Short mmCIF file of N, CA and C in Angstrom, two decimals:
data_model
loop_
_atom_site.label_atom_id
_atom_site.label_comp_id
_atom_site.label_asym_id
_atom_site.label_seq_id
_atom_site.Cartn_x
_atom_site.Cartn_y
_atom_site.Cartn_z
N MET S 1 51.21 43.00 50.58
CA MET S 1 51.50 43.19 51.82
C MET S 1 53.15 44.18 51.47
N LEU S 2 53.85 44.18 52.30
CA LEU S 2 54.86 45.30 52.03
C LEU S 2 55.10 45.34 53.37
N THR S 3 55.47 44.04 53.40
CA THR S 3 56.41 43.38 55.73
C THR S 3 57.52 44.47 55.17
N VAL S 4 57.69 45.25 56.01
CA VAL S 4 58.84 45.53 56.18
C VAL S 4 59.78 45.17 58.00
N GLU S 5 61.35 45.11 57.95
CA GLU S 5 61.79 45.82 59.83
C GLU S 5 61.69 46.88 59.98
N LEU S 6 61.18 47.02 61.19
CA LEU S 6 60.83 48.71 62.17
C LEU S 6 62.12 49.78 61.35
N ASP S 7 63.27 48.63 61.82
CA ASP S 7 64.29 49.28 61.13
C ASP S 7 64.59 49.98 60.11
N ASP S 8 63.76 49.28 58.62
CA ASP S 8 64.02 49.46 57.37
C ASP S 8 63.01 50.61 56.62
N LEU S 9 62.39 50.62 58.12
CA LEU S 9 60.61 51.13 57.15
C LEU S 9 61.32 52.47 57.14
N GLY S 10 62.32 53.33 57.15
CA GLY S 10 62.56 54.60 56.23
C GLY S 10 63.06 54.90 55.44
N ARG S 11 62.82 52.96 53.82
CA ARG S 11 63.75 53.34 53.11
C ARG S 11 62.46 53.49 52.36
N TYR S 12 61.59 54.22 53.14
CA TYR S 12 60.06 53.85 51.49
C TYR S 12 59.52 55.32 52.17
N LYS S 13 59.75 56.59 52.66
CA LYS S 13 59.80 57.35 53.35
C LYS S 13 59.59 58.13 51.26
N ASN S 14 58.57 59.04 51.40
CA ASN S 14 57.83 59.79 50.81
C ASN S 14 58.28 58.57 49.63
N SER S 15 57.47 57.47 49.56
CA SER S 15 56.67 56.97 48.93
C SER S 15 55.54 55.96 49.31
N VAL S 16 54.58 55.56 47.95
CA VAL S 16 53.78 54.87 47.43
C VAL S 16 54.13 53.19 48.80
N ILE S 17 53.51 53.00 49.79
CA ILE S 17 53.47 52.27 50.20
C ILE S 17 52.96 50.76 49.47
N GLY S 18 50.99 51.20 48.90
CA GLY S 18 50.88 50.07 48.63
C GLY S 18 49.22 50.34 49.00
N TYR S 19 48.01 49.98 48.10
CA TYR S 19 46.92 49.73 48.21
C TYR S 19 46.62 48.75 49.16
N SER S 20 44.87 49.05 49.79
CA SER S 20 44.42 48.25 50.40
C SER S 20 43.76 47.28 49.54
N PRO S 21 42.79 45.79 49.76
CA PRO S 21 41.81 45.33 49.20
C PRO S 21 40.43 46.50 48.89
N TRP S 22 39.94 46.60 47.99
CA TRP S 22 38.22 46.87 48.18
C TRP S 22 36.91 46.31 49.14
N LYS S 23 37.05 47.30 50.10
CA LYS S 23 35.64 47.38 51.05
C LYS S 23 34.54 47.32 50.70
N THR S 24 33.10 47.17 50.72
CA THR S 24 32.32 47.28 50.88
C THR S 24 31.48 48.15 52.05
N ILE S 25 30.78 49.00 51.70
CA ILE S 25 30.29 50.03 52.70
C ILE S 25 28.91 49.77 53.11
N SER S 26 28.67 48.10 53.66
CA SER S 26 26.56 48.75 53.09
C SER S 26 26.63 48.91 54.37
N GLN S 27 24.94 49.77 54.19
CA GLN S 27 24.18 49.85 54.70
C GLN S 27 24.12 49.69 56.01
N GLU S 28 24.30 48.21 56.81
CA GLU S 28 24.19 47.63 58.09
C GLU S 28 25.26 48.33 58.41
N MET S 29 26.78 48.70 58.03
CA MET S 29 27.55 49.21 58.48
C MET S 29 26.67 50.23 58.68
N ILE S 30 27.03 51.62 57.89
CA ILE S 30 26.74 52.76 57.89
C ILE S 30 25.10 52.70 59.43
N GLN S 31 24.37 52.06 59.52
CA GLN S 31 23.78 52.21 60.32
C GLN S 31 24.07 51.75 62.03
N ALA S 32 25.26 50.58 61.65
CA ALA S 32 25.86 50.36 63.31
C ALA S 32 26.40 51.95 63.24
N PHE S 33 27.56 52.44 62.84
CA PHE S 33 27.95 53.15 63.10
C PHE S 33 27.17 54.18 64.11
N ALA S 34 26.01 54.56 62.55
CA ALA S 34 25.06 55.98 63.76
C ALA S 34 24.50 55.28 65.19
N ASP S 35 24.16 54.49 65.05
CA ASP S 35 23.77 53.40 66.68
C ASP S 35 25.25 54.15 67.93
N ALA S 36 25.95 53.98 67.40
CA ALA S 36 27.44 54.14 68.43
C ALA S 36 27.93 55.27 69.02
N THR S 37 27.67 55.40 67.22
CA THR S 37 27.41 57.49 67.92
C THR S 37 26.52 58.38 68.75
N GLY S 38 25.23 57.91 67.76
CA GLY S 38 24.70 58.64 67.94
C GLY S 38 24.29 59.88 66.47
N ASP S 39 24.23 59.94 65.65
CA ASP S 39 24.18 60.64 64.31
C ASP S 39 23.55 59.72 64.18
N HIS S 40 21.84 60.57 63.90
CA HIS S 40 21.48 59.92 63.23
C HIS S 40 20.30 60.37 62.20
N GLN S 41 21.10 60.88 61.93
CA GLN S 41 20.79 62.03 60.98
C GLN S 41 20.34 61.67 59.85
N TRP S 42 19.20 61.51 58.50
CA TRP S 42 18.48 61.41 58.30
C TRP S 42 19.43 61.08 56.53
N ILE S 43 20.08 61.37 56.04
CA ILE S 43 20.99 61.39 54.70
C ILE S 43 21.65 60.25 54.80
N HIS S 44 21.69 59.62 56.07
CA HIS S 44 22.60 58.71 56.73
C HIS S 44 21.73 56.71 56.86
N LEU S 45 20.51 57.08 57.19
CA LEU S 45 19.82 56.13 57.14
C LEU S 45 18.62 55.58 56.57
N ASP S 46 17.76 57.27 55.84
CA ASP S 46 16.78 57.22 55.45
C ASP S 46 16.64 56.53 53.88
N VAL S 47 16.21 55.67 53.93
CA VAL S 47 16.74 55.29 52.13
C VAL S 47 16.11 55.93 50.83
N GLU S 48 15.21 56.22 51.65
CA GLU S 48 13.72 56.80 50.56
C GLU S 48 13.85 57.99 50.64
N ARG S 49 13.65 58.69 51.89
CA ARG S 49 13.82 60.28 51.40
C ARG S 49 15.26 60.18 50.98
N ALA S 50 16.78 59.97 51.34
CA ALA S 50 17.86 60.16 51.14
C ALA S 50 17.39 59.74 49.55
N ARG S 51 17.15 58.91 48.84
CA ARG S 51 17.26 59.62 46.98
C ARG S 51 15.77 60.03 46.42
N ARG S 52 15.00 60.71 47.27
CA ARG S 52 14.37 62.14 46.96
C ARG S 52 14.81 63.06 46.99
N GLU S 53 15.48 63.14 48.13
CA GLU S 53 15.66 64.70 48.57
C GLU S 53 17.97 64.89 48.70
N SER S 54 18.93 63.56 48.98
CA SER S 54 19.92 63.92 48.69
C SER S 54 20.48 64.56 47.57
N PRO S 55 21.83 64.73 47.87
CA PRO S 55 21.86 65.75 46.49
C PRO S 55 22.98 64.11 46.19
N TRP S 56 22.85 63.01 46.10
CA TRP S 56 23.58 61.69 46.07
C TRP S 56 22.60 60.69 45.82
N LYS S 57 21.20 61.19 46.04
CA LYS S 57 20.29 60.28 45.36
C LYS S 57 20.47 58.51 46.05
N SER S 58 21.15 58.86 47.34
CA SER S 58 21.41 57.53 48.25
C SER S 58 21.60 58.02 49.51
N THR S 59 21.81 57.19 50.32
CA THR S 59 22.09 56.98 51.62
C THR S 59 23.74 56.88 51.79
N VAL S 60 24.85 58.30 52.51
CA VAL S 60 25.73 58.35 52.68
C VAL S 60 26.22 58.00 54.05
N ALA S 61 28.00 57.53 53.81
CA ALA S 61 28.64 56.67 55.28
C ALA S 61 29.16 58.14 55.33
N HIS S 62 28.66 57.83 56.65
CA HIS S 62 29.38 59.53 57.57
C HIS S 62 31.00 58.97 57.31
N GLY S 63 31.55 60.08 57.74
CA GLY S 63 33.26 60.97 57.27
C GLY S 63 33.73 60.36 58.50
N TYR S 64 33.18 60.12 59.54
CA TYR S 64 34.14 59.43 60.56
C TYR S 64 33.95 58.49 60.56
N LEU S 65 32.71 57.03 59.92
CA LEU S 65 32.64 55.85 59.99
C LEU S 65 34.54 56.30 59.21
N THR S 66 33.85 56.56 57.41
CA THR S 66 35.16 56.04 57.05
C THR S 66 36.18 56.62 57.60
N ALA S 67 36.93 57.01 58.41
CA ALA S 67 38.11 57.88 59.11
C ALA S 67 38.37 56.49 59.74
N SER S 68 37.46 55.92 60.70
CA SER S 68 38.03 55.13 61.01
C SER S 68 37.88 53.50 60.58
N LEU S 69 37.73 53.89 59.83
CA LEU S 69 37.90 51.68 59.14
C LEU S 69 39.24 52.63 57.95
N ILE S 70 40.12 53.61 58.52
CA ILE S 70 42.21 53.71 58.42
C ILE S 70 43.60 52.61 58.74
N PRO S 71 42.30 52.56 59.73
CA PRO S 71 42.86 51.03 60.68
C PRO S 71 42.94 49.50 60.42
N LEU S 72 42.32 49.38 59.00
CA LEU S 72 41.31 48.08 58.76
C LEU S 72 42.05 47.93 57.94
N LEU S 73 41.87 48.81 56.77
CA LEU S 73 41.91 48.54 56.19
C LEU S 73 43.88 48.98 55.58
N ASN S 74 44.71 50.37 56.30
CA ASN S 74 45.81 50.23 56.28
C ASN S 74 46.72 48.63 56.39
N GLN S 75 45.97 47.72 57.73
CA GLN S 75 46.72 47.03 58.60
C GLN S 75 47.27 45.26 56.87
N GLN S 76 45.87 45.80 56.35
CA GLN S 76 45.86 44.90 54.36
C GLN S 76 47.23 45.36 54.13
N VAL S 77 47.92 46.85 54.40
CA VAL S 77 48.98 46.61 53.19
C VAL S 77 50.72 46.98 53.67
N ILE S 78 50.44 46.73 54.68
CA ILE S 78 51.55 47.03 55.15
C ILE S 78 52.31 46.45 56.87
N ASN S 79 52.44 45.35 56.88
CA ASN S 79 53.00 44.69 57.51
C ASN S 79 54.89 45.23 58.67
N VAL S 80 54.91 46.06 59.76
CA VAL S 80 56.47 46.18 60.41
C VAL S 80 56.38 44.91 62.00
N GLN S 81 57.43 44.53 61.18
CA GLN S 81 58.30 43.69 61.65
C GLN S 81 59.39 44.17 63.03
N GLY S 82 58.98 43.59 64.12
CA GLY S 82 60.43 43.73 65.12
C GLY S 82 59.33 45.34 66.27
N LYS S 83 58.24 45.32 66.26
CA LYS S 83 57.60 45.95 67.10
C LYS S 83 56.55 44.38 67.72
N SER S 84 56.23 45.26 69.19
CA SER S 84 55.56 44.80 69.72
C SER S 84 53.68 45.05 69.18
N ALA S 85 53.81 46.35 69.58
CA ALA S 85 52.15 47.20 69.40
C ALA S 85 52.30 47.98 68.82
N SER S 86 51.38 48.76 67.83
CA SER S 86 51.21 49.82 67.29
C SER S 86 50.14 50.92 67.39
N ILE S 87 50.40 52.24 68.46
CA ILE S 87 48.99 52.28 68.54
C ILE S 87 48.55 53.73 67.08
N ASN S 88 47.63 53.75 67.54
CA ASN S 88 47.33 55.63 66.66
C ASN S 88 47.50 56.98 67.85
N TYR S 89 48.26 57.00 67.41
CA TYR S 89 48.62 58.36 67.73
C TYR S 89 48.22 59.25 67.42
N GLY S 90 47.54 59.70 66.38
CA GLY S 90 46.90 60.52 65.83
C GLY S 90 46.59 60.91 65.21
N LEU S 91 45.68 62.56 64.29
CA LEU S 91 45.79 62.58 63.21
C LEU S 91 46.75 64.24 62.61
N ASN S 92 46.98 64.40 61.83
CA ASN S 92 47.38 66.19 61.65
C ASN S 92 46.54 66.83 60.68
N LYS S 93 45.72 66.10 59.99
CA LYS S 93 44.81 66.24 58.65
C LYS S 93 44.07 65.68 58.85
N LEU S 94 42.52 66.17 58.45
CA LEU S 94 41.91 65.27 58.24
C LEU S 94 41.39 66.43 57.26
N ARG S 95 40.47 65.13 56.02
CA ARG S 95 39.72 66.46 54.86
C ARG S 95 39.12 64.42 54.35
N PHE S 96 37.42 65.54 54.19
CA PHE S 96 36.33 64.76 53.39
C PHE S 96 35.95 64.74 51.69
N PRO S 97 36.69 64.80 51.21
CA PRO S 97 35.91 65.18 49.78
C PRO S 97 34.82 65.11 49.32
N ALA S 98 34.83 64.07 49.49
CA ALA S 98 33.92 62.84 48.69
C ALA S 98 32.68 62.00 49.32
N ALA S 99 31.59 62.42 50.06
CA ALA S 99 30.50 60.98 49.93
C ALA S 99 30.57 60.12 49.31
N VAL S 100 30.59 58.37 50.89
CA VAL S 100 30.35 57.88 49.92
C VAL S 100 29.27 56.99 50.54
N LYS S 101 28.96 56.67 49.01
CA LYS S 101 27.32 56.32 48.74
C LYS S 101 27.11 54.63 49.46
N SER S 102 26.12 54.54 50.22
CA SER S 102 26.17 52.40 50.75
C SER S 102 25.46 52.64 49.49
N GLY S 103 26.32 50.89 49.87
CA GLY S 103 26.63 49.89 48.84
C GLY S 103 28.45 50.55 48.11
N ALA S 104 29.14 51.60 48.68
CA ALA S 104 30.12 51.92 47.58
C ALA S 104 31.68 50.63 47.98
N GLN S 105 32.26 50.64 47.05
CA GLN S 105 33.80 49.95 47.61
C GLN S 105 34.70 51.44 47.71
N ILE S 106 35.20 51.54 49.25
CA ILE S 106 36.93 51.58 49.89
C ILE S 106 38.22 51.21 49.17
N ARG S 107 39.10 51.33 49.15
CA ARG S 107 40.59 51.26 49.37
C ARG S 107 41.18 52.36 50.05
N SER S 108 42.10 51.62 51.34
CA SER S 108 43.55 52.90 50.71
C SER S 108 44.17 53.01 50.15
N LYS S 109 44.83 53.97 49.97
CA LYS S 109 46.41 54.38 49.27
C LYS S 109 47.10 54.54 50.34
N MET S 110 48.42 54.07 50.82
CA MET S 110 48.81 54.48 51.56
C MET S 110 50.44 55.22 51.09
N GLU S 111 50.83 55.99 51.79
CA GLU S 111 52.09 56.92 51.88
C GLU S 111 52.78 57.39 52.93
N LEU S 112 53.98 56.84 52.89
CA LEU S 112 54.92 57.03 54.78
C LEU S 112 55.85 58.45 54.20
N LEU S 113 55.07 59.56 54.67
CA LEU S 113 55.31 60.41 54.47
C LEU S 113 56.55 61.16 55.47
N ASP S 114 57.11 60.27 56.41
CA ASP S 114 58.19 60.81 57.53
C ASP S 114 58.39 60.02 59.14
N VAL S 115 59.51 59.08 59.43
CA VAL S 115 59.54 58.40 60.23
C VAL S 115 60.63 58.70 61.24
N SER S 116 60.26 59.02 61.93
CA SER S 116 61.69 59.29 63.90
C SER S 116 61.25 58.28 64.53
N ARG S 117 62.91 58.82 65.09
CA ARG S 117 62.93 57.60 66.22
C ARG S 117 62.96 58.70 67.44
N VAL S 118 62.24 58.27 68.52
CA VAL S 118 61.90 58.97 69.22
C VAL S 118 62.61 58.71 70.63
N ASP S 119 62.26 57.08 71.33
CA ASP S 119 63.20 57.09 72.07
C ASP S 119 63.87 55.67 71.76
N ASP S 120 64.08 54.89 72.53
CA ASP S 120 64.59 53.45 72.75
C ASP S 120 63.82 52.65 72.29
N GLN S 121 62.53 53.05 72.64
CA GLN S 121 61.16 52.14 72.28
C GLN S 121 60.05 52.24 71.86
N ARG S 122 60.53 53.66 71.06
CA ARG S 122 59.28 54.19 69.83
C ARG S 122 59.91 55.32 69.31
N THR S 123 58.73 54.46 68.24
CA THR S 123 58.84 55.25 66.38
C THR S 123 57.22 55.70 66.14
N LEU S 124 57.74 57.08 65.77
CA LEU S 124 57.01 57.46 65.00
C LEU S 124 57.05 57.32 63.24
N ALA S 125 55.68 57.32 62.94
CA ALA S 125 55.41 56.75 61.47
C ALA S 125 54.39 57.88 60.95
N THR S 126 54.37 58.88 59.66
CA THR S 126 53.89 59.83 59.76
C THR S 126 53.34 59.18 58.50
N TYR S 127 52.30 59.20 57.80
CA TYR S 127 51.77 58.00 56.75
C TYR S 127 51.30 59.46 55.93
N ARG S 128 49.77 58.98 55.26
CA ARG S 128 49.10 59.98 54.36
C ARG S 128 48.09 58.48 53.73
N THR S 129 46.62 58.33 54.22
CA THR S 129 46.54 57.42 53.65
C THR S 129 45.12 58.55 53.40
N THR S 130 44.58 57.93 52.32
CA THR S 130 44.04 57.96 50.99
C THR S 130 42.74 57.25 50.39
N VAL S 131 41.70 57.27 51.45
CA VAL S 131 40.93 56.44 51.32
C VAL S 131 39.88 57.02 49.80
N GLU S 132 40.09 56.18 48.91
CA GLU S 132 39.57 55.88 47.47
C GLU S 132 37.99 55.23 46.98
N ILE S 133 37.16 55.76 46.60
CA ILE S 133 36.11 54.94 45.75
C ILE S 133 36.35 55.04 44.72
N ARG S 134 35.65 53.57 44.40
CA ARG S 134 34.92 53.05 43.38
C ARG S 134 34.80 53.57 42.13
N GLY S 135 35.77 53.91 41.75
CA GLY S 135 34.37 54.11 39.91
C GLY S 135 34.05 56.12 40.18
N GLY S 136 35.30 56.89 41.43
CA GLY S 136 34.85 58.19 41.92
C GLY S 136 35.69 59.72 41.53
N ASP S 137 35.91 60.07 41.05
CA ASP S 137 36.95 61.15 40.36
C ASP S 137 37.53 62.02 42.36
N LYS S 138 37.47 61.95 43.14
CA LYS S 138 37.84 62.61 44.83
C LYS S 138 37.73 61.44 45.41
N PRO S 139 39.16 61.72 46.14
CA PRO S 139 38.64 60.61 47.54
C PRO S 139 37.85 61.01 48.57
N ALA S 140 37.34 59.16 49.15
CA ALA S 140 36.26 59.90 50.53
C ALA S 140 36.87 60.54 51.12
N CYS S 141 38.23 60.44 51.45
CA CYS S 141 38.65 60.52 52.55
C CYS S 141 40.33 61.23 52.56
N VAL S 142 41.31 62.28 52.99
CA VAL S 142 42.79 62.08 52.93
C VAL S 142 42.49 62.45 54.09
N ALA S 143 44.13 61.59 54.99
CA ALA S 143 44.06 61.99 56.47
C ALA S 143 45.87 62.11 56.84
N GLU S 144 46.65 62.53 57.56
CA GLU S 144 47.92 62.50 57.69
C GLU S 144 47.27 62.65 59.27
N HIS S 145 47.73 60.95 59.14
CA HIS S 145 48.03 59.92 60.64
C HIS S 145 49.22 59.23 60.82
N LEU S 146 49.41 59.24 62.46
CA LEU S 146 50.89 59.22 62.86
C LEU S 146 50.78 57.53 63.25
N ALA S 147 51.60 56.98 63.87
CA ALA S 147 50.93 55.79 63.29
C ALA S 147 52.28 55.48 65.24
N MET S 148 52.25 55.29 66.44
CA MET S 148 53.60 55.53 67.39
C MET S 148 53.51 53.89 67.58
N TYR S 149 54.70 52.91 66.67
CA TYR S 149 55.13 51.72 66.99
C TYR S 149 56.84 51.52 68.85
N VAL S 150 56.02 50.58 68.83
CA VAL S 150 56.73 50.22 70.37
C VAL S 150 57.59 48.71 70.04
N ARG S 151 58.49 48.91 70.42
CA ARG S 151 59.90 47.30 70.46
C ARG S 151 58.41 47.14 72.26
N GLY S 152 59.29 45.52 71.84
CA GLY S 152 58.75 44.83 73.00
C GLY S 152 60.01 44.30 73.23
#
């Protein structure tokens, strides 16, 4: 994990910050996400049907489940000091190039694209997070996301 002072974050612009540890995506996580969002498509929940009929021969995680794990994964990559809060400010781009099968392991690769001072209290950082699938050819998710750091 990289620990960096907020005022020094710009030194890492246009570079890879690091990688998170691997996280297993269980069928229980997929079920909980389906219940929370109301998205109960069979490709996510019906193990037997997915084994027979889906192109992945397995249930797969919702794309937005993968995206929702970005904060969890990335907080294991970078620790920005000198702030009182980090706010998920939004996304500029979000793509899901490959499906995450139930039981697969994912991790994030985090790159700092830009950092700018908004005012005396706020700094906006733009990151590219690539969520990799262990053993996969394509990433599960590529997101350009914004983090607003607020000074205390």
